[in-house]
Structure formats: C-alpha cells, structure tokens
Coordinates of C-alpha atoms in Angstrom, one line a residue:
Chain A
M16 CA 143.7 -115.3 8.0
R17 CA 145.8 -118.1 6.4
Q18 CA 148.6 -115.5 5.3
H19 CA 149.4 -114.8 8.9
K20 CA 148.5 -118.2 10.4
L21 CA 146.3 -116.4 12.9
A22 CA 142.8 -116.8 14.1
L23 CA 141.2 -114.2 16.2
C24 CA 137.8 -113.7 18.1
K25 CA 135.7 -110.6 17.4
E26 CA 137.0 -108.7 20.5
H27 CA 140.7 -109.4 19.4
Y28 CA 140.1 -108.8 15.9
L29 CA 138.7 -105.3 16.5
E30 CA 141.9 -104.6 18.4
W31 CA 144.3 -106.3 16.0
I32 CA 143.2 -104.1 12.9
P33 CA 143.9 -100.7 14.5
A34 CA 147.1 -102.1 16.1
Q35 CA 148.4 -103.2 12.7
T36 CA 147.2 -100.0 11.1
E37 CA 149.3 -98.0 13.7
R38 CA 152.3 -100.3 13.0
F39 CA 152.0 -99.5 9.1
I40 CA 151.6 -95.8 9.8
K41 CA 154.7 -95.7 11.8
K42 CA 156.6 -98.2 9.5
Y43 CA 156.1 -96.1 6.3
E44 CA 156.2 -92.9 8.4
M45 CA 152.8 -91.7 7.2
F46 CA 152.0 -89.1 9.7
T47 CA 152.1 -88.1 13.5
H48 CA 149.6 -87.2 16.0
Y49 CA 150.6 -83.6 15.5
E50 CA 149.5 -83.6 11.8
K51 CA 146.0 -82.7 10.6
V52 CA 144.6 -85.6 8.4
L53 CA 142.1 -85.6 5.7
V54 CA 140.6 -88.9 4.9
A55 CA 138.8 -89.3 1.7
V56 CA 135.5 -91.2 2.4
S57 CA 133.3 -92.9 -0.1
G58 CA 130.7 -94.4 2.0
G59 CA 132.3 -98.0 1.3
K60 CA 133.6 -100.3 3.9
D61 CA 137.4 -99.3 3.4
S62 CA 137.2 -95.6 3.7
L63 CA 134.7 -95.6 6.6
A64 CA 136.7 -98.3 8.4
L65 CA 139.9 -96.2 8.0
W66 CA 138.1 -93.1 9.5
D67 CA 136.9 -95.2 12.4
I68 CA 140.3 -96.7 13.0
L69 CA 142.2 -93.4 12.9
V70 CA 139.8 -91.7 15.1
R71 CA 140.1 -94.6 17.7
L72 CA 143.9 -94.3 17.3
G73 CA 143.7 -90.6 18.5
Y74 CA 144.6 -89.0 15.2
Q75 CA 143.3 -85.5 14.2
V76 CA 141.1 -86.6 11.2
D77 CA 138.3 -84.9 9.4
G78 CA 136.5 -86.5 6.4
L79 CA 135.9 -85.6 2.8
Y80 CA 133.1 -86.8 0.8
I81 CA 132.9 -86.1 -2.9
G82 CA 129.5 -86.3 -4.7
L83 CA 130.1 -87.8 -7.9
G84 CA 126.6 -87.9 -9.1
I85 CA 126.6 -91.5 -10.0
D86 CA 123.1 -93.3 -9.8
G87 CA 123.4 -96.7 -11.4
G88 CA 119.7 -97.3 -10.8
F89 CA 119.9 -97.4 -7.1
G90 CA 121.1 -94.0 -6.1
Y91 CA 124.8 -94.9 -5.6
S92 CA 126.0 -91.4 -4.8
S93 CA 123.1 -90.3 -2.8
E94 CA 123.1 -93.5 -0.6
S95 CA 126.8 -93.5 0.0
H96 CA 126.5 -89.7 0.9
R97 CA 123.8 -90.6 3.4
L98 CA 125.9 -93.2 5.1
T99 CA 129.0 -91.2 5.2
Q100 CA 126.9 -88.2 6.9
E101 CA 125.3 -90.6 9.3
F102 CA 128.8 -91.9 10.3
A103 CA 130.2 -88.5 11.0
D104 CA 127.1 -87.3 12.9
K105 CA 127.0 -90.4 14.9
H106 CA 130.7 -90.1 16.0
G107 CA 130.6 -86.2 16.0
L108 CA 133.2 -85.8 13.3
K109 CA 133.8 -83.1 10.8
L110 CA 132.9 -83.9 7.2
H111 CA 133.8 -81.7 4.2
V112 CA 131.3 -82.2 1.3
V113 CA 132.1 -81.3 -2.3
D114 CA 129.4 -81.9 -4.9
V115 CA 130.9 -82.1 -8.4
E116 CA 127.8 -81.1 -10.2
K117 CA 127.3 -78.1 -8.1
E118 CA 130.9 -77.0 -8.3
Y119 CA 131.7 -78.1 -11.8
G120 CA 128.6 -77.9 -13.5
Q121 CA 127.9 -81.6 -14.4
P122 CA 128.0 -84.9 -12.6
I123 CA 130.8 -87.3 -13.4
P124 CA 129.1 -89.4 -16.0
V125 CA 127.9 -86.4 -18.0
L126 CA 131.5 -84.8 -17.8
A127 CA 132.8 -88.2 -19.1
D128 CA 130.2 -88.3 -21.9
I129 CA 130.5 -84.6 -23.2
T130 CA 134.4 -84.8 -23.2
H131 CA 134.5 -88.0 -24.9
R132 CA 137.2 -89.4 -22.4
G133 CA 137.7 -92.8 -21.2
K134 CA 136.4 -95.1 -23.8
G135 CA 132.8 -95.3 -22.7
R136 CA 133.7 -95.5 -19.0
P137 CA 133.7 -92.4 -16.6
C138 CA 136.4 -94.0 -14.5
S139 CA 139.3 -92.1 -15.8
V140 CA 137.4 -88.8 -15.6
C141 CA 136.2 -89.7 -12.2
G142 CA 139.7 -90.5 -11.0
L143 CA 141.0 -87.3 -12.3
A144 CA 138.3 -85.3 -10.7
K145 CA 138.7 -87.1 -7.4
R146 CA 142.4 -86.4 -7.3
H147 CA 141.9 -82.8 -8.0
V148 CA 139.3 -82.2 -5.5
M149 CA 141.1 -84.2 -2.8
N150 CA 144.3 -82.3 -3.5
R151 CA 142.4 -78.9 -3.5
I152 CA 140.6 -79.5 -0.2
A153 CA 143.7 -80.8 1.5
R154 CA 145.8 -77.6 0.4
D155 CA 143.0 -75.0 0.9
M156 CA 142.0 -76.3 4.3
G157 CA 145.3 -76.7 5.5
Y158 CA 145.7 -80.6 5.9
A159 CA 149.2 -82.0 5.9
V160 CA 148.2 -85.4 4.8
L161 CA 145.6 -87.0 2.7
A162 CA 144.5 -90.5 3.6
T163 CA 142.7 -92.9 1.3
G164 CA 141.2 -96.4 2.1
H165 CA 143.0 -98.4 -0.6
N166 CA 143.3 -101.9 0.7
L167 CA 145.8 -104.7 -0.4
D168 CA 143.5 -105.9 -3.2
D169 CA 143.3 -102.5 -4.6
E170 CA 147.0 -101.9 -4.5
V171 CA 147.8 -105.3 -5.9
A172 CA 145.5 -105.0 -8.9
V173 CA 147.0 -101.6 -9.8
L174 CA 150.5 -103.0 -9.3
F175 CA 149.6 -106.0 -11.5
G176 CA 148.3 -103.9 -14.2
N177 CA 151.2 -101.8 -14.2
T178 CA 153.6 -104.6 -14.2
L179 CA 151.9 -106.6 -17.0
N180 CA 152.7 -103.5 -19.1
W181 CA 155.9 -102.5 -17.3
M182 CA 154.6 -98.9 -16.8
G183 CA 157.9 -97.5 -15.3
E184 CA 156.6 -94.2 -14.1
Y185 CA 153.7 -95.8 -12.3
L186 CA 155.9 -98.6 -10.9
L187 CA 158.2 -96.0 -9.4
R188 CA 155.3 -94.1 -7.9
Q189 CA 153.1 -96.6 -6.4
S190 CA 153.7 -96.4 -2.6
P191 CA 152.0 -96.4 0.7
V192 CA 153.3 -92.9 1.2
L193 CA 153.7 -90.2 -1.5
P194 CA 155.8 -87.4 0.0
E195 CA 154.5 -83.8 0.0
T196 CA 155.4 -81.8 -3.1
P197 CA 154.9 -78.0 -3.6
G198 CA 151.2 -77.7 -3.9
L199 CA 150.3 -81.2 -2.8
A200 CA 149.8 -82.7 0.5
R201 CA 151.4 -86.0 1.4
K202 CA 149.4 -88.9 0.4
V203 CA 149.0 -92.1 2.4
K204 CA 147.3 -95.4 2.3
P205 CA 147.2 -96.9 5.8
L206 CA 145.1 -100.0 4.9
C207 CA 147.4 -100.9 2.1
R208 CA 148.5 -104.2 3.7
F209 CA 144.9 -105.4 4.7
Y210 CA 143.2 -107.9 2.4
E211 CA 139.7 -106.6 1.3
R212 CA 138.1 -109.4 3.1
E213 CA 139.9 -108.4 6.3
M214 CA 138.4 -104.9 5.9
T215 CA 134.9 -106.3 5.3
A216 CA 135.3 -108.3 8.5
Y217 CA 136.4 -105.2 10.3
A218 CA 133.5 -103.1 9.1
L219 CA 131.0 -105.8 9.9
L220 CA 132.2 -106.7 13.3
R221 CA 132.5 -102.9 14.3
G222 CA 128.8 -102.4 13.0
I223 CA 129.9 -99.8 10.5
E224 CA 127.0 -99.2 8.2
Y225 CA 128.5 -98.7 4.6
I226 CA 127.2 -99.0 1.1
Y227 CA 127.4 -102.7 0.0
E228 CA 127.2 -102.2 -3.8
E229 CA 130.3 -101.4 -5.8
C230 CA 130.3 -98.4 -8.1
P231 CA 127.9 -99.6 -11.1
Y232 CA 130.8 -98.6 -13.4
A233 CA 133.3 -101.0 -11.9
V234 CA 131.5 -103.9 -13.4
G235 CA 133.7 -105.3 -16.2
S236 CA 136.5 -103.0 -15.6
K237 CA 140.2 -103.8 -16.2
T238 CA 140.8 -103.5 -12.4
T239 CA 137.9 -105.9 -11.5
Y240 CA 139.2 -108.4 -14.1
Y241 CA 142.7 -108.2 -12.5
K242 CA 141.1 -108.5 -9.0
E243 CA 139.3 -111.7 -10.0
L244 CA 142.4 -113.4 -11.7
L245 CA 144.5 -112.4 -8.5
N246 CA 141.7 -113.8 -6.3
Q247 CA 142.2 -117.1 -8.2
L248 CA 146.0 -116.8 -7.6
E249 CA 145.5 -116.2 -3.8
T250 CA 143.1 -119.2 -3.6
D251 CA 145.7 -121.5 -5.1
R252 CA 148.6 -119.9 -3.4
P253 CA 147.7 -118.2 0.0
G254 CA 149.6 -115.1 0.6
A255 CA 150.6 -114.5 -2.9
K256 CA 149.1 -111.2 -3.1
L257 CA 150.7 -109.9 0.0
T258 CA 154.0 -111.3 -1.3
F259 CA 153.7 -109.6 -4.5
Y260 CA 153.0 -106.2 -2.9
V261 CA 155.4 -106.4 0.0
K262 CA 158.3 -107.8 -2.0
F263 CA 157.7 -105.0 -4.7
L264 CA 158.0 -102.4 -1.9
E265 CA 161.2 -104.1 -0.6
A266 CA 162.9 -104.6 -3.9
R267 CA 162.4 -101.0 -4.8
Q268 CA 163.7 -99.9 -1.3
Q269 CA 166.8 -102.1 -2.0
G270 CA 167.5 -100.3 -5.2
L271 CA 165.9 -102.7 -7.9
F272 CA 164.7 -99.8 -10.0
A273 CA 166.5 -96.8 -11.6
E274 CA 166.4 -93.4 -9.7
K275 CA 163.0 -91.9 -10.1
E276 CA 164.6 -88.8 -11.8
K277 CA 165.9 -90.9 -14.7
I278 CA 162.3 -92.0 -15.5
Q279 CA 159.9 -89.4 -14.3
T280 CA 158.6 -86.4 -16.0
P281 CA 159.3 -83.2 -14.0
L282 CA 156.3 -81.5 -12.6
T283 CA 155.3 -77.7 -12.9
P284 CA 152.4 -75.9 -11.4
C285 CA 149.2 -75.8 -13.5
P286 CA 148.6 -72.0 -14.5
K287 CA 145.0 -72.3 -13.6
C288 CA 144.5 -74.3 -10.5
G289 CA 148.1 -74.4 -9.3
Q290 CA 148.3 -78.1 -8.7
P291 CA 151.5 -79.8 -10.1
T292 CA 151.2 -81.4 -13.5
S293 CA 153.5 -83.0 -16.0
A294 CA 151.7 -81.4 -19.0
P295 CA 153.4 -78.5 -20.6
G296 CA 150.3 -76.1 -20.1
L297 CA 147.1 -76.6 -18.1
C298 CA 146.8 -79.7 -15.9
S299 CA 144.5 -82.6 -17.1
F300 CA 141.7 -81.5 -14.9
C301 CA 141.7 -77.9 -16.1
R302 CA 141.9 -79.0 -19.6
L303 CA 138.9 -81.3 -19.1
M304 CA 136.9 -78.6 -17.6
E305 CA 137.5 -76.3 -20.5
R306 CA 136.5 -78.9 -23.0
A307 CA 133.4 -79.6 -20.9
A308 CA 132.6 -75.7 -21.0
M309 CA 133.1 -75.5 -24.6
T310 CA 130.9 -78.7 -25.3
T311 CA 128.1 -77.2 -23.0
I312 CA 128.3 -74.0 -25.1
D313 CA 128.3 -75.8 -28.4
S314 CA 125.2 -77.9 -27.4
A315 CA 123.5 -74.6 -26.2
D316 CA 124.0 -72.9 -29.6
Chain B
M19 CA 147.6 -115.3 -34.9
R20 CA 145.3 -112.7 -33.1
Q21 CA 148.2 -110.9 -31.5
H22 CA 149.6 -110.1 -35.0
K23 CA 146.2 -109.8 -36.7
L24 CA 147.7 -112.3 -39.2
A25 CA 146.4 -115.4 -40.8
L26 CA 148.7 -117.5 -43.0
C27 CA 148.5 -120.6 -45.3
K28 CA 150.8 -123.5 -44.5
E29 CA 153.5 -122.6 -47.3
H30 CA 153.5 -118.9 -45.9
Y31 CA 153.4 -120.1 -42.3
L32 CA 156.6 -122.3 -42.9
E33 CA 158.4 -119.3 -44.5
W34 CA 157.2 -116.7 -41.9
I35 CA 158.5 -118.6 -38.8
P36 CA 162.1 -118.8 -40.0
A37 CA 161.9 -115.3 -41.3
Q38 CA 160.8 -114.1 -38.0
T39 CA 163.4 -116.0 -36.2
E40 CA 166.1 -114.6 -38.4
R41 CA 164.7 -111.1 -37.6
F42 CA 165.0 -111.8 -33.8
I43 CA 168.4 -113.3 -34.1
K44 CA 169.5 -110.1 -35.8
K45 CA 167.4 -107.8 -33.5
Y46 CA 169.0 -109.2 -30.3
E47 CA 172.5 -109.8 -31.9
M48 CA 172.4 -113.6 -31.1
F49 CA 175.0 -114.9 -33.5
T50 CA 176.2 -114.6 -37.0
H51 CA 176.7 -117.2 -39.9
Y52 CA 180.4 -117.3 -38.8
E53 CA 179.9 -118.5 -35.3
K54 CA 179.5 -122.3 -34.3
V55 CA 176.0 -122.8 -32.6
L56 CA 175.2 -125.7 -30.3
V57 CA 171.4 -126.2 -29.9
A58 CA 170.2 -128.2 -26.7
V59 CA 167.8 -130.6 -28.1
S60 CA 165.2 -132.4 -25.9
G61 CA 163.1 -134.2 -28.5
G62 CA 160.2 -131.9 -28.0
K63 CA 158.6 -129.6 -30.5
D64 CA 160.5 -126.5 -29.6
S65 CA 164.1 -127.5 -29.7
L66 CA 163.6 -129.8 -32.8
A67 CA 161.9 -126.8 -34.6
L68 CA 164.7 -124.5 -33.6
W69 CA 167.3 -126.9 -34.9
D70 CA 165.3 -127.3 -38.1
I71 CA 164.8 -123.5 -38.4
L72 CA 168.6 -122.7 -37.9
V73 CA 169.7 -125.3 -40.4
R74 CA 167.3 -123.9 -43.0
L75 CA 168.6 -120.5 -42.3
G76 CA 172.1 -121.6 -43.0
Y77 CA 173.7 -121.4 -39.7
Q78 CA 176.4 -123.7 -38.5
V79 CA 174.6 -125.7 -35.8
D80 CA 175.1 -129.0 -34.1
G81 CA 172.7 -130.6 -31.5
L82 CA 173.2 -131.7 -28.0
Y83 CA 171.0 -134.3 -26.3
I84 CA 171.3 -134.9 -22.7
G85 CA 169.8 -138.2 -21.6
L86 CA 168.3 -137.5 -18.2
G87 CA 167.1 -141.0 -17.4
I88 CA 163.5 -140.0 -16.8
D89 CA 160.9 -142.8 -17.5
G90 CA 157.5 -141.7 -16.2
G91 CA 156.1 -145.1 -17.3
F92 CA 156.4 -144.4 -21.0
G93 CA 160.2 -144.2 -21.5
Y94 CA 160.2 -140.3 -21.6
S95 CA 163.9 -140.0 -22.0
S96 CA 164.5 -143.1 -24.2
E97 CA 161.7 -142.0 -26.6
S98 CA 162.8 -138.4 -26.8
H99 CA 166.5 -139.6 -27.5
R100 CA 165.1 -141.9 -30.2
L101 CA 163.2 -138.9 -31.9
T102 CA 166.1 -136.6 -31.6
Q103 CA 168.5 -139.1 -33.1
E104 CA 166.1 -139.8 -36.0
F105 CA 165.9 -136.1 -36.7
A106 CA 169.7 -135.7 -36.7
D107 CA 170.0 -138.8 -39.0
K108 CA 167.3 -137.7 -41.4
H109 CA 168.8 -134.5 -42.0
G110 CA 172.5 -135.6 -41.6
L111 CA 173.2 -133.4 -38.7
K112 CA 175.9 -133.8 -35.9
L113 CA 174.3 -134.7 -32.4
H114 CA 176.3 -135.0 -29.2
V115 CA 174.9 -137.2 -26.6
V116 CA 175.6 -137.0 -23.0
D117 CA 174.1 -139.7 -20.7
V118 CA 173.8 -138.3 -17.2
E119 CA 173.7 -141.8 -15.6
K120 CA 176.7 -142.9 -17.6
E121 CA 178.7 -139.7 -16.8
Y122 CA 177.7 -139.0 -13.5
G123 CA 176.6 -142.4 -12.0
Q124 CA 172.9 -141.8 -11.5
P125 CA 170.0 -140.7 -13.5
I126 CA 168.2 -137.3 -12.7
P127 CA 165.4 -138.6 -10.4
V128 CA 167.9 -140.7 -8.3
L129 CA 170.3 -137.8 -8.0
A130 CA 167.5 -135.6 -6.8
D131 CA 166.3 -138.3 -4.3
I132 CA 169.6 -139.1 -2.8
T133 CA 170.8 -135.4 -2.4
H134 CA 167.3 -134.4 -1.0
R135 CA 167.2 -131.4 -3.2
G136 CA 164.1 -129.8 -4.7
K137 CA 161.3 -130.6 -2.2
G138 CA 160.3 -134.0 -3.8
R139 CA 160.7 -132.8 -7.5
P140 CA 163.9 -133.4 -9.4
C141 CA 163.2 -130.2 -11.4
S142 CA 165.9 -128.0 -9.7
V143 CA 168.6 -130.8 -10.0
C144 CA 167.6 -131.4 -13.6
G145 CA 168.0 -127.6 -14.4
L146 CA 171.3 -127.5 -12.6
A147 CA 172.6 -130.7 -14.5
K148 CA 171.4 -129.5 -17.8
R149 CA 173.1 -126.1 -17.5
H150 CA 176.3 -127.7 -16.3
V151 CA 176.4 -130.2 -19.2
M152 CA 175.4 -127.6 -21.8
N153 CA 178.2 -125.3 -20.6
R154 CA 180.6 -127.9 -20.5
I155 CA 180.0 -129.3 -24.0
A156 CA 179.8 -125.8 -25.5
R157 CA 183.1 -125.0 -23.9
D158 CA 184.9 -128.1 -24.5
M159 CA 183.8 -128.5 -28.2
G160 CA 184.5 -124.9 -28.9
Y161 CA 180.9 -123.5 -29.6
A162 CA 180.6 -119.8 -29.5
V163 CA 176.9 -120.0 -28.7
L164 CA 174.6 -122.2 -26.8
A165 CA 170.8 -122.0 -28.2
T166 CA 167.8 -123.3 -26.3
G167 CA 164.3 -123.9 -27.6
H168 CA 162.4 -121.6 -24.9
N169 CA 159.4 -120.1 -26.4
L170 CA 157.4 -117.2 -25.3
D171 CA 155.2 -119.1 -22.9
D172 CA 158.3 -120.6 -21.2
E173 CA 159.8 -117.2 -20.8
V174 CA 156.6 -115.4 -19.8
A175 CA 156.0 -118.2 -17.0
V176 CA 159.5 -117.7 -15.7
L177 CA 159.2 -113.8 -15.9
F178 CA 155.8 -114.0 -14.1
G179 CA 157.1 -116.1 -11.2
N180 CA 160.1 -113.9 -10.8
T181 CA 157.9 -110.8 -10.9
L182 CA 155.3 -112.1 -8.4
N183 CA 158.1 -112.4 -6.0
W184 CA 160.3 -109.6 -7.2
M185 CA 163.4 -111.7 -7.8
G186 CA 165.7 -108.9 -8.7
E187 CA 168.8 -110.9 -9.7
Y188 CA 166.6 -113.1 -11.9
L189 CA 164.7 -110.0 -13.4
L190 CA 168.1 -108.5 -14.5
R191 CA 169.2 -111.7 -16.0
Q192 CA 166.3 -112.9 -18.0
S193 CA 167.1 -112.2 -21.6
P194 CA 167.0 -113.4 -25.3
V195 CA 170.8 -113.2 -25.0
L196 CA 173.2 -113.7 -22.1
P197 CA 176.6 -112.4 -23.2
E198 CA 179.5 -114.7 -23.1
T199 CA 181.6 -114.6 -19.8
P200 CA 184.9 -116.2 -18.9
G201 CA 184.2 -119.9 -19.1
L202 CA 180.6 -119.7 -20.5
A203 CA 179.4 -119.6 -23.9
R204 CA 176.9 -117.0 -25.0
K205 CA 173.3 -118.2 -24.5
V206 CA 170.5 -117.3 -26.7
K207 CA 166.8 -118.2 -27.1
P208 CA 165.8 -117.4 -30.7
L209 CA 162.2 -118.5 -30.3
C210 CA 161.6 -116.4 -27.2
R211 CA 159.0 -114.4 -29.0
F212 CA 156.9 -117.2 -30.6
Y213 CA 153.8 -118.4 -28.7
E214 CA 153.9 -122.2 -27.8
R215 CA 151.0 -122.8 -30.1
E216 CA 152.9 -121.3 -33.0
M217 CA 155.7 -123.5 -32.5
T218 CA 153.4 -126.6 -32.2
A219 CA 151.9 -125.4 -35.6
Y220 CA 155.3 -125.2 -37.1
A221 CA 156.4 -128.6 -35.9
L222 CA 153.2 -130.2 -37.2
L223 CA 153.2 -128.5 -40.6
R224 CA 156.9 -129.2 -41.0
G225 CA 156.2 -132.8 -40.3
I226 CA 158.8 -132.9 -37.5
E227 CA 158.3 -136.0 -35.3
Y228 CA 158.6 -135.0 -31.8
I229 CA 157.6 -136.3 -28.4
Y230 CA 154.1 -135.1 -27.5
E231 CA 154.2 -135.8 -23.7
E232 CA 155.5 -133.3 -21.4
C233 CA 158.1 -134.4 -18.8
P234 CA 156.1 -136.3 -16.4
Y235 CA 157.6 -134.1 -13.4
A236 CA 156.1 -131.0 -15.1
V237 CA 152.7 -131.9 -14.0
G238 CA 151.7 -129.7 -11.0
S239 CA 154.8 -127.7 -11.1
K240 CA 154.7 -124.0 -10.3
T241 CA 155.7 -123.2 -13.9
T242 CA 152.8 -125.2 -15.2
Y243 CA 150.6 -123.4 -12.9
Y244 CA 151.7 -120.0 -14.1
K245 CA 151.3 -121.2 -17.7
E246 CA 147.8 -122.0 -16.9
L247 CA 147.0 -118.7 -15.4
L248 CA 148.7 -116.9 -18.0
N249 CA 146.7 -118.8 -20.8
Q250 CA 143.5 -117.6 -19.0
L251 CA 144.8 -114.1 -19.3
E252 CA 145.8 -114.5 -22.9
T253 CA 142.3 -115.9 -23.7
D254 CA 140.6 -112.8 -22.1
R255 CA 143.2 -110.3 -23.4
P256 CA 144.9 -111.6 -26.6
G257 CA 148.5 -110.4 -26.8
A258 CA 148.9 -110.0 -23.0
K259 CA 151.8 -112.4 -22.9
L260 CA 153.7 -110.9 -25.6
T261 CA 153.1 -107.5 -24.3
F262 CA 154.3 -108.5 -20.8
Y263 CA 157.6 -110.1 -22.3
V264 CA 158.4 -107.3 -25.0
K265 CA 157.6 -104.4 -22.7
F266 CA 159.7 -106.1 -20.0
L267 CA 162.7 -106.1 -22.3
E268 CA 161.9 -102.5 -23.5
A269 CA 161.6 -101.0 -20.0
R270 CA 164.9 -102.8 -18.9
Q271 CA 166.7 -101.3 -22.0
Q272 CA 165.2 -98.0 -21.3
G273 CA 166.7 -98.0 -17.8
L274 CA 163.9 -98.9 -15.5
F275 CA 166.2 -101.2 -13.5
A276 CA 169.2 -100.4 -11.5
E277 CA 172.6 -101.4 -13.0
K278 CA 173.2 -105.0 -12.9
E279 CA 176.5 -104.6 -10.8
K280 CA 174.6 -103.0 -7.9
I281 CA 172.2 -106.2 -7.6
Q282 CA 174.2 -109.1 -8.8
T283 CA 176.5 -111.2 -6.9
P284 CA 180.0 -111.3 -8.6
L285 CA 181.0 -114.7 -10.3
T286 CA 184.3 -116.7 -9.7
P287 CA 185.3 -120.0 -11.4
C288 CA 184.4 -123.1 -9.5
P289 CA 187.9 -124.8 -8.4
K290 CA 186.6 -128.2 -9.7
C291 CA 184.8 -127.8 -13.1
G292 CA 186.0 -124.2 -13.8
Q293 CA 182.4 -122.9 -14.5
P294 CA 181.5 -119.5 -13.2
T295 CA 179.7 -119.6 -9.9
S296 CA 178.3 -117.1 -7.2
A297 CA 179.1 -119.6 -4.6
P298 CA 182.3 -119.0 -2.4
G299 CA 183.7 -122.5 -3.1
L300 CA 182.5 -125.3 -5.4
C301 CA 179.6 -124.5 -7.7
S302 CA 176.1 -125.9 -7.0
F303 CA 176.6 -128.7 -9.4
C304 CA 179.9 -129.9 -8.1
R305 CA 178.7 -129.6 -4.5
L306 CA 175.5 -131.8 -5.6
M307 CA 177.9 -134.5 -7.1
E308 CA 180.0 -134.5 -3.9
R309 CA 176.8 -135.1 -1.8
A310 CA 175.5 -137.7 -4.4
A311 CA 178.9 -139.6 -4.1
M312 CA 178.9 -139.3 -0.2
T313 CA 175.4 -140.7 -0.1
T314 CA 176.2 -143.6 -2.4
I315 CA 179.1 -144.6 -0.3
D316 CA 176.9 -144.2 2.9
S317 CA 174.4 -146.6 1.4
A318 CA 177.1 -149.1 0.4
D319 CA 178.4 -149.2 4.0

C-alpha cells in the first residue's frame, strides 16, 4: 500500500483491515456496540466484506439484499442474491430480502424504461429505489444505523463529479456519516477510506465468494469514467485520491464551506411514504411509482 | 468552438475575441477607460494578445517585461524580450523593462539555486519575484490595475490543483479580479474565460509574433501535468473546463464558501519593501533576497 508505505502478510492484512475499520467507526462516530446496524449488501466484494468485518468486530448487524431484477445476460441480480444468501447462511446471519419487482410491480430496468427517467440508463431510478427501500426497512425494522459498502474510489468519484460541477448541496452532504433525521436512520460508510483494491484484497484473502462482475449498466457511466481518470491520477501521484477525500473532509470541518442551512433545501415528510423529501409534494420515489402505475394502465388500455 | 457551438471565419473571430474580452472586463468589473492599466507581458501568445486586445478596445495600457534570465539552451528570456520589444515598437506602445539580474544581482535560476527554494525547480522563486516586481512597478508608476494574460487552461489547472488538495485560502482567493488593497494594485485576468487554443488562434490570425516555446522549466511541472489530465477530460467531455471554472465562480458568489475573513491570514506591510504580506516580519521576497545576499557573501569568503 504505497499511500501508507506499508506492506503486510496475509495474516496481518486480515487483522489490519478490521482494525482500521474500527478506527474509522470511532473517528467519525458512526455507531456503537449497543446500536442495531443494517448493512445493505449487494453481493459485491465491498458490502460482503463490510458485513464480514462488522460481524468480526462484534457489532449487531443484519443484512439487507434488494433484488433489482437486473440480468445483463448473466443473471446479475439472481447470482448476487445467491452469493449474498450463501454468505448469510454460512455465517448464520440474518438477511432481509426485498424484491423490487414483487413489491413494486416491475424490475428496475422496466421501471426506468416506462417512466423515461435517466436518459436511457436505469442508474438514477435504481439509486432512488435503493435509497427508498433501505430507508424503509431500517425505519420499519427499528435499525438505528444503515451502513453501505462505499469504498474510497466510490466516494472520490462522486466527490470529483460534484466538484467538477461545484454542486454545493451535494458537497455539503457527502460524508462518512449522515446524522439521523426524522424518518431516516443514520447513514454510515465505514469503508470510505479504503481503496477499492484494498477491499478486493480483503475479500480474496478472506475467501469471501462475491460477484466479480460489475452491474452491466455501470459500463460507460459517468462514475466509471471519473474512476478511470482518477486511477490515472493515482498511478501518477500515489495517494492523490486519499488526499483529495480526506482533505475535503478536513477543510469542511475547519469551516471552508458555508453553513449547510444557507445552501440546503429544507426537508418535509412525503405525504405518502413518510420519508423526508425536498420536493413540495410527493417524494421522488412515490412520484416515480405513480408515473409507473399510470404508464402500466395506459399500456393495458 | 465546441463549448459555444460556434464557428467563425477569420474576420469575425478577430472581432469576437475582443468583444468577449470587453464583456468579461465589464462583467467582472475589472477596470474602466479612465484607469491606467499595466499589462505584464512575457512574450508569449496570451500576454501579447491581451496587450493587443486592450489597445484595440481603447484602454490606456502600458506593458511590463520582466527579464528572468532563463536560457534553456535557446535563449528563452532574450528571445521573449526581443519579441515583446518588437511588438511594443511596432504599435508605438510604452514598455517598462525590469531585468532581475541587473536589479537583484542574479538571474532567477541562480536565485533559486543559491536559496535552495523550490525543490530543484525555479518556478516558486520565479513566481515570487514576478509578483514582487509587478506589484512594485504598478505601485511606483501609478497604475490602478495590473493585468495578466492567464487563460482558462491556466486558471483551471491552478483551480484543479488547489481543489485536489482543498487549499482553502487559495480557493477563496482565485478570481478574475483581486481588489486593490493598501500597497497593491487591483489584479485582473481578462482572458480567464478563453481556452488556450482560442488564444493561440487569435495570436496566429492577428499575426502576432510570439515565442512558441514554453518556459523550459515548465516541462514536467505539476501544472503541466494537471493541464494534460484536464485536456483529456475536455476531449472526452467538451466544455468540462469552462464549466469547472465558471461554476466555481458562481458557487462562490452564491455563498458556497465561508467568509474570507474566517479562513484568510491578515496582511501587514513588509517593513522593507512595503508590500502586504501574511508573514510576521519581512515578506517572502525580501527574505529570499536576504538569503541570496548571505549565500553570495558566504561563497565569496
């Protein structure tokens, strides 16, 4: 690990990653051993590794798998569901499963298609649906905290995109911890300071079976493009990604940005689902669902 | 010009660039026709084009050439001095010339060497000396405004570097206009929204003879590296540089950042040269000069 000037053998690496995770959990005050944590698991290396690490660290943590109904020619969703379920069974862990098609009538790609949202890509609909479901399950099942497996590369790509366009609201919000707000569990990203390759190494060394394929819709996305550009920067200037992310958090903490209240739109509960929204009426997810229902009725006519 | 969805013939292009410059001068309230402007001219395309444009727009503008004593195997400084002087003579313009070696005892590369400043590159010493001389001449000769030829690519590379490291003070300060402060003329960058290739096209179409070579010390510099990375981004996403820069200025104007006073170190006049400095005693330039003088005495011993 050039950015830390550190080289570890397998045994110490498998100790170092959880120890570092524990350090970040404490540093950013993510959660305690007394709180119930729900980890959103996709079947990929990051989220399965996160679940593994949190369990090893002795936290009370259950999993949530959201079936998105994405095939991509190789059964992306069914395969990732299988691997997630196997991981849960092998370690005797509790896994909640929400199938988008069963609960909301259509799989994600169809929802995106019929609502014409997202410029030919289902990614924005997918993100919206996942956020809605994660928030709902965390609230309904009484979890204090919702944890996701975003790694440093994920966070840096998002930060980079938001910075290139100076998206003020997003810059103020991107954080390893989003505090609880009425109707929303606290959200945390315990892996946010690990490089993607560090998580791959952890998953492989730990023998976690995860889905190797990326989501088929990620190919050619803006985030993927930023990741490639940032990988080039990192190759030329090792540590650049970590510096960009950590210095951003530090600068914000030290007061570089305006107070959130000056920039951010206030939130009110959605009259249908109760989740906080910045929209004046229904939240984006409930509006999407209404549009999908109308389109389905139209096509049935 | 893909970013503007605009294609112009030579005649209209040569009108469009000054008209746009005038628009930026007014938009950012850079200066008026009643103020005396000093333009810092390096002999490169940007600063000579800027001088050309400002004269054509009817502003009261004189030039300042700073002889840095850089050779690089092809007489970089002497050639750029010759071209600058020719431009001034051809158009009957007034050019101030300051030769660093004559006035301060050593050319820039030697000053950098003997003071061990800048990690083997004279760029930081060069920037420091140029800022000092420009400020001094503007103040001593009674110019209200100091104009430099920084183009969009220059500004974006600096902004990018400062953003990658979240350098708060620099982010708050980078601007098309730095207002006058006690002892310092107002500083303006009228070309800050033109791509480098737009300025090259202007200089070529206008028949300005400028030095084609970059400063020999620019090769392999951090700024050059950022420019290359940003060129790649611009190729893949036309307009990305302009968006990054303009949205930054807009976001700051709209209050994304904290008040300058919260972040910035207060300035006091240097007891030797009188220019404002954030240092407690002598300014960086005067300290550099003292160190250089001491080193020269040491070697003479």
